[in-house]
Coordinates of N, CA and C in Angstrom, one line a residue:
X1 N -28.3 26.0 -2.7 CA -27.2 25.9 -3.7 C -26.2 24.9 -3.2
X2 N -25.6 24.5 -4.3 CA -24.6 23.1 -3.9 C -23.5 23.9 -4.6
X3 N -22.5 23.6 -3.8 CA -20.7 24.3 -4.5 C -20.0 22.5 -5.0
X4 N -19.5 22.3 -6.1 CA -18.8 21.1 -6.4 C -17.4 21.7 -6.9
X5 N -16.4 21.1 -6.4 CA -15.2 21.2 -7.1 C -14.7 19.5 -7.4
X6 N -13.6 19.9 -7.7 CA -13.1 18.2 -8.1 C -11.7 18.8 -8.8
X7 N -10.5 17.9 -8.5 CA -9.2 18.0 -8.8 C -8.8 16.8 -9.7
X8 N -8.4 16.5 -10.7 CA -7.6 15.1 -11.3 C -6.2 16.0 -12.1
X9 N -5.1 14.5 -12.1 CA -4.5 14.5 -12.5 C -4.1 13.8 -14.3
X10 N -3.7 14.5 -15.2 CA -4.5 13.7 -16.6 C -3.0 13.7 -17.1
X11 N -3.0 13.1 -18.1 CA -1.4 13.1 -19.2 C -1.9 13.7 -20.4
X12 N -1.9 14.9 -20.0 CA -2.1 15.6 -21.5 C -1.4 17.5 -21.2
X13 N -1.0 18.1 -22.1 CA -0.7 19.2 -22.4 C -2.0 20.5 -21.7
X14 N -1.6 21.0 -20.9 CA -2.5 22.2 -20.1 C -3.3 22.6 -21.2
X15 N -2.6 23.5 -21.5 CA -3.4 24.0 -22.6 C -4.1 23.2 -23.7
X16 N -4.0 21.9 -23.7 CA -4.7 20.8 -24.5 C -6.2 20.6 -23.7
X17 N -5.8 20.3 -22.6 CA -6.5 20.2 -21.6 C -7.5 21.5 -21.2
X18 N -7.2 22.5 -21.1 CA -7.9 24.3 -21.2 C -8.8 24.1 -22.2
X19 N -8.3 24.0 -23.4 CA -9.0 23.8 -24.5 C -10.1 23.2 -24.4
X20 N -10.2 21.9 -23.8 CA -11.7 21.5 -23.3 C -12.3 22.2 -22.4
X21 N -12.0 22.5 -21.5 CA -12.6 22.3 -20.1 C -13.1 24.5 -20.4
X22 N -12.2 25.3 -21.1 CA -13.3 26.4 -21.3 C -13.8 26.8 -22.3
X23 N -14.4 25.6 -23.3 CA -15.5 24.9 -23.9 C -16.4 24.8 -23.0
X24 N -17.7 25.5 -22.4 CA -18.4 24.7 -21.6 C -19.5 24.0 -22.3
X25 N -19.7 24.2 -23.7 CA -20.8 22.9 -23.8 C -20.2 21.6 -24.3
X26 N -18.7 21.5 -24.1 CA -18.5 20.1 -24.6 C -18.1 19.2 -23.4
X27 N -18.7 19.4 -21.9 CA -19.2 18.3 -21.5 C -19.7 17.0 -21.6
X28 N -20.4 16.9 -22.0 CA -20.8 15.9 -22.6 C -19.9 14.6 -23.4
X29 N -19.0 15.4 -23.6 CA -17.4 14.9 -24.3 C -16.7 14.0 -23.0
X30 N -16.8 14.7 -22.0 CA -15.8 14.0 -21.1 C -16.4 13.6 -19.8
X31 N -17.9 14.1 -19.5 CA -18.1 13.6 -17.9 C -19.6 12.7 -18.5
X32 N -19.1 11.3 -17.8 CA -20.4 10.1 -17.5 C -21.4 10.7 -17.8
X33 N -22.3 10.4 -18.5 CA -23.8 10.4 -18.1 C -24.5 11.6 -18.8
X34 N -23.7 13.1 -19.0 CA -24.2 13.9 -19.6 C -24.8 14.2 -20.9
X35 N -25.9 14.6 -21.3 CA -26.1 14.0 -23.1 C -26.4 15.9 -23.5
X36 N -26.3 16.5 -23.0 CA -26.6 17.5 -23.6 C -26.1 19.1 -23.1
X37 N -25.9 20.2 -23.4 CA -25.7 21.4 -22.8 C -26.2 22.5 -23.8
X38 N -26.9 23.5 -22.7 CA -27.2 24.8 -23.6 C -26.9 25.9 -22.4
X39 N -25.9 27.1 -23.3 CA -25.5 27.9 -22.6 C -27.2 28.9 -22.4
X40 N -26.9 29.2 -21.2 CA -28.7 30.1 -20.8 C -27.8 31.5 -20.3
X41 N -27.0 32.0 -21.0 CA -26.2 33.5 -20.1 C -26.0 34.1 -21.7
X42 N -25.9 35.1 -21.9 CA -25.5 36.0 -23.6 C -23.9 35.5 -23.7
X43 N -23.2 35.5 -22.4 CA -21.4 34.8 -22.8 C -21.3 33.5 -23.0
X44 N -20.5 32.7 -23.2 CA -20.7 31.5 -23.0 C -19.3 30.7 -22.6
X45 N -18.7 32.0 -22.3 CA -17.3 31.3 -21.4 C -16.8 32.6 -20.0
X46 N -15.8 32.3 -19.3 CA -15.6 33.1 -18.2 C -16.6 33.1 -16.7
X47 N -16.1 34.5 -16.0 CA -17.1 34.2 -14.7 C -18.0 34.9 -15.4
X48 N -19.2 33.8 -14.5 CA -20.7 34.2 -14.4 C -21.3 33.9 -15.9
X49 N -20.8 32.4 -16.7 CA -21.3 32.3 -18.0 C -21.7 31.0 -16.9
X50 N -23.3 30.6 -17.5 CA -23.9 29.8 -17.0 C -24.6 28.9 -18.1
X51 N -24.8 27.2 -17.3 CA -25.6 26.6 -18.7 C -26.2 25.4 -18.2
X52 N -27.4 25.0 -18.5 CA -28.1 23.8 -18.0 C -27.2 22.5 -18.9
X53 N -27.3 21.5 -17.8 CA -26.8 20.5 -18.2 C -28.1 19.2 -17.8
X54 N -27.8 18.5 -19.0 CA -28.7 17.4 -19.1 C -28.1 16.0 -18.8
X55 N -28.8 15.3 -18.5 CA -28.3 13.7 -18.3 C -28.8 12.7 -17.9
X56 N -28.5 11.7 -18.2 CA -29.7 10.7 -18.8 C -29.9 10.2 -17.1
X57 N -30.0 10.8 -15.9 CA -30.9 9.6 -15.0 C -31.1 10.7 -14.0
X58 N -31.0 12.1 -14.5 CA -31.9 13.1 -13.6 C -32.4 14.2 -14.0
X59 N -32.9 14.8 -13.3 CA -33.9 16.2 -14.2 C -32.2 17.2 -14.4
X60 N -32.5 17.8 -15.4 CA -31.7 19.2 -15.7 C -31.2 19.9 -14.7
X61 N -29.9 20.2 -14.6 CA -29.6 20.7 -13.3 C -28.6 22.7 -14.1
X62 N -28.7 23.9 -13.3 CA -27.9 24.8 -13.6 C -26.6 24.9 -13.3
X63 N -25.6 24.7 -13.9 CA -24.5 25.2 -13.6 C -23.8 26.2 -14.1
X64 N -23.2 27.8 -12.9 CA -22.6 28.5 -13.3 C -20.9 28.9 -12.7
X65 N -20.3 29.5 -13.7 CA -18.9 29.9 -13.3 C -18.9 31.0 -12.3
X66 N -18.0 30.3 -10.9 CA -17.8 31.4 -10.1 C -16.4 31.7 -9.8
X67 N -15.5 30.7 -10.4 CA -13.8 31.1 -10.3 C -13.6 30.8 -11.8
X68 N -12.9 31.8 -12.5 CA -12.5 31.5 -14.0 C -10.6 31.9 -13.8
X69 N -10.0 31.0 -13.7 CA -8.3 31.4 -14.1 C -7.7 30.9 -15.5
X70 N -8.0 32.0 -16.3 CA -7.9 31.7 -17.5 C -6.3 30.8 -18.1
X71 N -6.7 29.9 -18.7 CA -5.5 29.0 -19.3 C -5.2 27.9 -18.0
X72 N -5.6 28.3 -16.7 CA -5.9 27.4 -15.6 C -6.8 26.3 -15.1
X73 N -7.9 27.1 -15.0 CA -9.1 26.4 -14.4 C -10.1 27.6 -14.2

């Protein structure tokens, strides 16, 4: 298993910003390379909602929630 985090700084409104990011199939919206997402869990937001992500120059990879701070990260 591989653990990835990543921190940026953006100019936009937190909760503007929330609004995307616990969306998890609109990826594709904002990180390089991704062309597709399907949630594979019955939830599809919070801990432990999981979803294959697609992209155009490698095979399908799983990714799931293991820290959820709601309206945070």
């Amino acid at each position: 298993m591989t653990t990835v985090s990543a921190e940026a700084i953006i100019d936009m409104p937190r909760s503007a910003a929330w609004a995307l990011m616990e969306d998890l199939t609109l990826a594709q919206e904002y990180v390089p390379g991704v062309t597709r997402i399907t949630i594979s869990t019955p939830h599809d937001r919070g801990l432990g909602a999981s979803r294959k992500v697609f992209t155009e120059k490698r095979p399908p990879f799983d990714e799931t929630v293991t820290e959820w701070i709601e309206g945070h990260g």
